[in-house]
CSV table of C-alpha atoms in Angstrom, one decimal:
chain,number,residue,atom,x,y,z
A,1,UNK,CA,3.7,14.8,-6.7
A,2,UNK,CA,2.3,11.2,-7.6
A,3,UNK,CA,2.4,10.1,-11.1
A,4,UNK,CA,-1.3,9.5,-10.7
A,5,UNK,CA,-4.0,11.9,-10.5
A,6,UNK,CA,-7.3,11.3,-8.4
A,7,UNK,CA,-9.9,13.4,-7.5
A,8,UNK,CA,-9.2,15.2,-3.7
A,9,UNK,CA,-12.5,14.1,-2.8
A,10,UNK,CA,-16.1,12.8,-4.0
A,11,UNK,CA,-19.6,12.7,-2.2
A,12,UNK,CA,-22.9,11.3,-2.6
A,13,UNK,CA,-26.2,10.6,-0.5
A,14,UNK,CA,-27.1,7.5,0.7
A,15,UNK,CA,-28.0,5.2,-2.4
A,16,UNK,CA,-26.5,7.1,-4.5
A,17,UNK,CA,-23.1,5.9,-6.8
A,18,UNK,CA,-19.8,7.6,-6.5
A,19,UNK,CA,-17.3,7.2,-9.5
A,20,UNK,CA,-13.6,7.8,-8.7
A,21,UNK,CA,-11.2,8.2,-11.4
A,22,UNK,CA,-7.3,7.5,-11.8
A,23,UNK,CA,-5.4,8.6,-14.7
A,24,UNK,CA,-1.8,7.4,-15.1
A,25,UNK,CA,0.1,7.0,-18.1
A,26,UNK,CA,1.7,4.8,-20.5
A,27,UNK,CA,4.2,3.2,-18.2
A,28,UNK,CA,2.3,2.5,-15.6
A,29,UNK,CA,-2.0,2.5,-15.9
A,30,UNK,CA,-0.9,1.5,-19.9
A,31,UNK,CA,0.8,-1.4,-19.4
A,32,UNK,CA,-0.2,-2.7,-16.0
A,33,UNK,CA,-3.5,-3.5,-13.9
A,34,UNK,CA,-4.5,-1.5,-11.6
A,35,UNK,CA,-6.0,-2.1,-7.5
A,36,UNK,CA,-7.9,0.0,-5.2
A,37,UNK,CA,-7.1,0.2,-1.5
A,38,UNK,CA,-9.7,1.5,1.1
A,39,UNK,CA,-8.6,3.3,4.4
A,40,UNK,CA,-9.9,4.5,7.5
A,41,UNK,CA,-7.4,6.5,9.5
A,42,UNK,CA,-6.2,4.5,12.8
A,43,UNK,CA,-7.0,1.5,10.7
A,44,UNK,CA,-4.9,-0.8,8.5
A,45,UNK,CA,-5.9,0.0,4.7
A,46,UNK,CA,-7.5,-2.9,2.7
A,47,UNK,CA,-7.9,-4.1,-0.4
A,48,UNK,CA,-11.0,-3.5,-2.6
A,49,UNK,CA,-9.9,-4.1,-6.1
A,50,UNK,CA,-7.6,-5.9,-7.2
A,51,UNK,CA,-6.4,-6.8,-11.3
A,52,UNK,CA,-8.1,-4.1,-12.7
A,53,UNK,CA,-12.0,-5.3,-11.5
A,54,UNK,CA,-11.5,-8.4,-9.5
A,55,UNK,CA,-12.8,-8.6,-5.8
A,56,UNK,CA,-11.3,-9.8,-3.3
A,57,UNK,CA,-13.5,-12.6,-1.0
A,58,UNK,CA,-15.5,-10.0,1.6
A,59,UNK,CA,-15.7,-7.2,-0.3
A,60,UNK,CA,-19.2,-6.2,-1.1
A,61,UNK,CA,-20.3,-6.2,-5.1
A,62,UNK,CA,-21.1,-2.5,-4.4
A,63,UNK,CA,-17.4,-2.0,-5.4
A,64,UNK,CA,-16.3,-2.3,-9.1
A,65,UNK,CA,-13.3,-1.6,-10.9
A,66,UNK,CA,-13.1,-1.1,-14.4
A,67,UNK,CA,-9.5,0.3,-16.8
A,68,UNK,CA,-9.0,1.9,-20.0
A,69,UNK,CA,-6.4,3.1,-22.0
A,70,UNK,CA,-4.4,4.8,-19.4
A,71,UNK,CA,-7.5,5.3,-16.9
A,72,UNK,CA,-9.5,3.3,-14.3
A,73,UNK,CA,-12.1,3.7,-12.4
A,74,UNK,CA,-14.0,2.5,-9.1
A,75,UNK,CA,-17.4,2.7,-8.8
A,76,UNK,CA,-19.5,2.5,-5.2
A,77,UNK,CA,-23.2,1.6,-6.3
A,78,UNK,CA,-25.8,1.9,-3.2
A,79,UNK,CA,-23.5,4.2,-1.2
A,80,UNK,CA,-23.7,3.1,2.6
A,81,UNK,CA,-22.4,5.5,5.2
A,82,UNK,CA,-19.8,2.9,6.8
A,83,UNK,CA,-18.3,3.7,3.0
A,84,UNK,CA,-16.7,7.1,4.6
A,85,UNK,CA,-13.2,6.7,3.9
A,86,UNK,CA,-10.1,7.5,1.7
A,87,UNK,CA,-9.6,5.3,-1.4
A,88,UNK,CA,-6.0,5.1,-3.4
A,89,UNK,CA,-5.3,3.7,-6.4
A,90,UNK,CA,-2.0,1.7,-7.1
A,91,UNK,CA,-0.1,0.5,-10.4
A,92,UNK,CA,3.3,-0.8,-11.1
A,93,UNK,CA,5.4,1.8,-13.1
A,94,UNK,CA,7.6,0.0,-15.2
A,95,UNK,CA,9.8,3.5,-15.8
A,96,UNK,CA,10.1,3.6,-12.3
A,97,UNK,CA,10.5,0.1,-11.8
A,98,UNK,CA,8.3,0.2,-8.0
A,99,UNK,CA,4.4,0.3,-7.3
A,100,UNK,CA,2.9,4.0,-7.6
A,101,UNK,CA,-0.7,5.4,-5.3
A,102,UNK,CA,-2.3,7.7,-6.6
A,103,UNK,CA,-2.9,10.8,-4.1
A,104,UNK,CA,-6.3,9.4,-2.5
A,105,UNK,CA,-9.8,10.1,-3.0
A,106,UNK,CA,-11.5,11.7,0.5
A,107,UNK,CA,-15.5,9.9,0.0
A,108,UNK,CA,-17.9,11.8,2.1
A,109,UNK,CA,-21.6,10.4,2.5
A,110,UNK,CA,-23.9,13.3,3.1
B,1,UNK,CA,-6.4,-16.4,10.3
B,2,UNK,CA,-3.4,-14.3,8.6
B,3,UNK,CA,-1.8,-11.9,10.9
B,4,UNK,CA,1.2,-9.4,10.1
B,5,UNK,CA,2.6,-7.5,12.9
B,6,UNK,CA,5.3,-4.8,12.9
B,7,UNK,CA,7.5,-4.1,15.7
B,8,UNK,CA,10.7,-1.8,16.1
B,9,UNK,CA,9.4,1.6,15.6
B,10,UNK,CA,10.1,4.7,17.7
B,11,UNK,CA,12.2,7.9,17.8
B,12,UNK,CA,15.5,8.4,15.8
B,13,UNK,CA,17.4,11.7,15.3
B,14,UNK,CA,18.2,12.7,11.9
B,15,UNK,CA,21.4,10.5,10.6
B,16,UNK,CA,20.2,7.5,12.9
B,17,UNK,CA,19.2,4.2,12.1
B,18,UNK,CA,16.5,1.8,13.1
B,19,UNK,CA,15.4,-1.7,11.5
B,20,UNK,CA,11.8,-2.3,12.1
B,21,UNK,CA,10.2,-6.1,11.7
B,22,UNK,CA,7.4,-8.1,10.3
B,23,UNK,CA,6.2,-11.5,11.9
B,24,UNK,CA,3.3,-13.3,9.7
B,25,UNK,CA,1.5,-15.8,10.8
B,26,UNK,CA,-1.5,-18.5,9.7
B,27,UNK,CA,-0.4,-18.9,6.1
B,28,UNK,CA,3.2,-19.8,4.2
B,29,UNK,CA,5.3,-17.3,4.5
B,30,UNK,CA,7.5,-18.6,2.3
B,31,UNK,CA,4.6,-18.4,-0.4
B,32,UNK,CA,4.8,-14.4,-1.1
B,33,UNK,CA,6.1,-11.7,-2.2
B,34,UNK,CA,6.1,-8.7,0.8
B,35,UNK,CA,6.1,-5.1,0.3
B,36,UNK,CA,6.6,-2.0,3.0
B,37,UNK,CA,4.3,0.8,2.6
B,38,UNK,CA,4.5,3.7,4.5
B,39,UNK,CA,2.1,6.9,5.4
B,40,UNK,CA,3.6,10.4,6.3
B,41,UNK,CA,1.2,12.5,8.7
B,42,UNK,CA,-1.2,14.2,6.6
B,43,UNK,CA,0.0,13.1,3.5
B,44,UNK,CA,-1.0,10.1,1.4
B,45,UNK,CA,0.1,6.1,0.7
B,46,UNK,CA,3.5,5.1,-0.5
B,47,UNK,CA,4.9,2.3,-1.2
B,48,UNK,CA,8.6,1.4,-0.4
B,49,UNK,CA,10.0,-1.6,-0.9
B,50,UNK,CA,9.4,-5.1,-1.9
B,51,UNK,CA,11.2,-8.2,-2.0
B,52,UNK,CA,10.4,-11.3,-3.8
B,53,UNK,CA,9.8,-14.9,-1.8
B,54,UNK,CA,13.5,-16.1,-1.7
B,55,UNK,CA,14.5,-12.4,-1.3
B,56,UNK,CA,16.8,-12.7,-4.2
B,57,UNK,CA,14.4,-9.8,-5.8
B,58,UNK,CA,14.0,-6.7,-4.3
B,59,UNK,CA,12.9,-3.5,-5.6
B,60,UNK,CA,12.9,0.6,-3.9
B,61,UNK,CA,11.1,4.0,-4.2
B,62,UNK,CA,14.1,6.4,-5.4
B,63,UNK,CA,13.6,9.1,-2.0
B,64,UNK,CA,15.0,5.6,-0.2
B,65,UNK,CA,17.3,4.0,-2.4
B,66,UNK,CA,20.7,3.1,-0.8
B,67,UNK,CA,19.5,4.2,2.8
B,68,UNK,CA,16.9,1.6,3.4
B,69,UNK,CA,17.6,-2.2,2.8
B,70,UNK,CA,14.9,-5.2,3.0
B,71,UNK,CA,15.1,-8.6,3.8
B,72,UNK,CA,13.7,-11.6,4.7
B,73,UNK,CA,14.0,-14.9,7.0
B,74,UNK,CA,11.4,-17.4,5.9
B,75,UNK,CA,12.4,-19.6,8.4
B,76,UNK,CA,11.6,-17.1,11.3
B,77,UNK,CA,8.1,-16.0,9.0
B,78,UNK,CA,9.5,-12.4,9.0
B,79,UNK,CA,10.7,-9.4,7.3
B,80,UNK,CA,13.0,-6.8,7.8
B,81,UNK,CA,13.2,-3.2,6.7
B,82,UNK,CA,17.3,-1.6,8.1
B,83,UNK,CA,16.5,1.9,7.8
B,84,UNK,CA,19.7,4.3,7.3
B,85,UNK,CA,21.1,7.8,7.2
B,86,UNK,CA,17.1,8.8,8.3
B,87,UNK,CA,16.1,11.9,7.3
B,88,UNK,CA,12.2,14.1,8.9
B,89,UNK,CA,10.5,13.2,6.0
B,90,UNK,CA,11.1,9.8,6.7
B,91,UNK,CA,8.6,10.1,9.6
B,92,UNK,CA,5.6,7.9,9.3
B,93,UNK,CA,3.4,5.0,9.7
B,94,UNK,CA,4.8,1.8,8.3
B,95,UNK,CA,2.6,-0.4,7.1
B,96,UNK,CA,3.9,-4.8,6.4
B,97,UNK,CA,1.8,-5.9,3.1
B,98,UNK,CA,1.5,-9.0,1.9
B,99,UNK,CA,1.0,-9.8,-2.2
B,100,UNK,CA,-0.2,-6.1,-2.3
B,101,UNK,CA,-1.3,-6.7,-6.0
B,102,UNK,CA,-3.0,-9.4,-5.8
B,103,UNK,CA,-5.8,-10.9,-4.5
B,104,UNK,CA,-4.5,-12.1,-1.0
B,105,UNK,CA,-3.5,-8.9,-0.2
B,106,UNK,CA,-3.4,-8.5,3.5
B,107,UNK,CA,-2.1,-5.4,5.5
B,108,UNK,CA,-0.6,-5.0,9.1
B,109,UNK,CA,-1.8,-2.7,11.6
B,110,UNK,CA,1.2,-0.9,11.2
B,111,UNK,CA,4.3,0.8,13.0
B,112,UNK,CA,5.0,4.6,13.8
B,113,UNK,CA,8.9,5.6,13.3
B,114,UNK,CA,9.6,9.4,14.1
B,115,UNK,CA,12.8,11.2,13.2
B,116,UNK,CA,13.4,14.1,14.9
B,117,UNK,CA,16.2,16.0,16.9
């Protein structure tokens, strides 16, 4: 059971914007920043997010990050098809003292 | 271009042991902190381990704490993970990650270690 909570899954049309959320806590998504990983099965995972909203070089401004409190968020604006994947979140937890994902988000393009 | 590869996967009964390995290349090894991250069948990310870039620092997930030990040879560009006492629900994808908080984040393609009788 992951000390983060994501939605199982989220979809949208082609176009359209997705919002995932991640709710931690106060030892973790409270006190830390938070990144967002993309992954493809049978592929290597990469990052999207990174520091709360900061892209990484490559990654398309459709993606955008944004933290609250003990929440955060990614947004996909202008949903693309190729943007079929599972997306985590991950924070340090100082209580636990290592990196935490949250359970993964399944996106589906309809 | 940066490159992680893993090597030393495979089969293990339960109890066993296996070390699997890391090799970067086309940046400073030396330069980074490195993490393991693993992926069960079915089941979602999890991080591991992490060691800092003298490997003086090192930090586990409590299910492997005092089985698995990390470290690191910065002249040889790699990383180790000596895997202990292994148990089923240590079967999974291992994944070598470079800085994975920050931005130059980079990911292996990964190594598969099964435990089973």
């Amino acid at each position: 059971q992951s000390v983060l909570t994501q939605p199982p899954s989220a979809s949208g049309t082609p176009g359209q914007r997705v919002t995932i959320s991640c709710s931690g806590s106060s030892s973790n998504i409270g006190k830390k920043t938070v990144n967002w990983y993309h992954h493809l099965p049978g592929t290597a995972p990469k990052l999207l997010i990174h520091t709360s909203n900061q892209r990484p070089s490559g990654v398309p401004d459709r993606f955008s990050g944004s933290q609250s409190g003990t929440s955060a968020s990614l947004a996909i604006s202008g949903l693309q098809s190729e943007d079929e994947a599972d997306y985590y979140c991950a924070v340090w937890d100082v209580s636990l003292n290592g990196f935490v994902f949250g359970p993964g988000t399944k996106v589906t393009v309809l | 271009e940066v490159q992680l590869v893993e090597s030393g996967g495979g089969l293990v009964q339960p109890g066993g042991s296996l070390r699997v390995s890391c090799t970067g290349s086309g940046f400073t090894f030396s330069d980074y902190w490195m993490n393991w991250v693993r992926q069960a069948p079915g089941k979602g990310l999890e991080w591991v381990a992490n060691i800092n870039e003298d490997g003086n620092e090192q930090a586990f997930v409590g299910s492997v704490r005092g089985r698995f030990t990390m470290s690191r040879d910065n002249a040889r560009n790699s990383l180790y993970l000596q895997m202990n006492n292994l148990r089923a629900e240590d079967t999974a994808m291992y994944y070598c990650v470079r800085d994975l908080s920050g931005g130059s984040c980079s990911w292996g393609q990964g190594i598969l270690v099964t435990v089973s009788s």
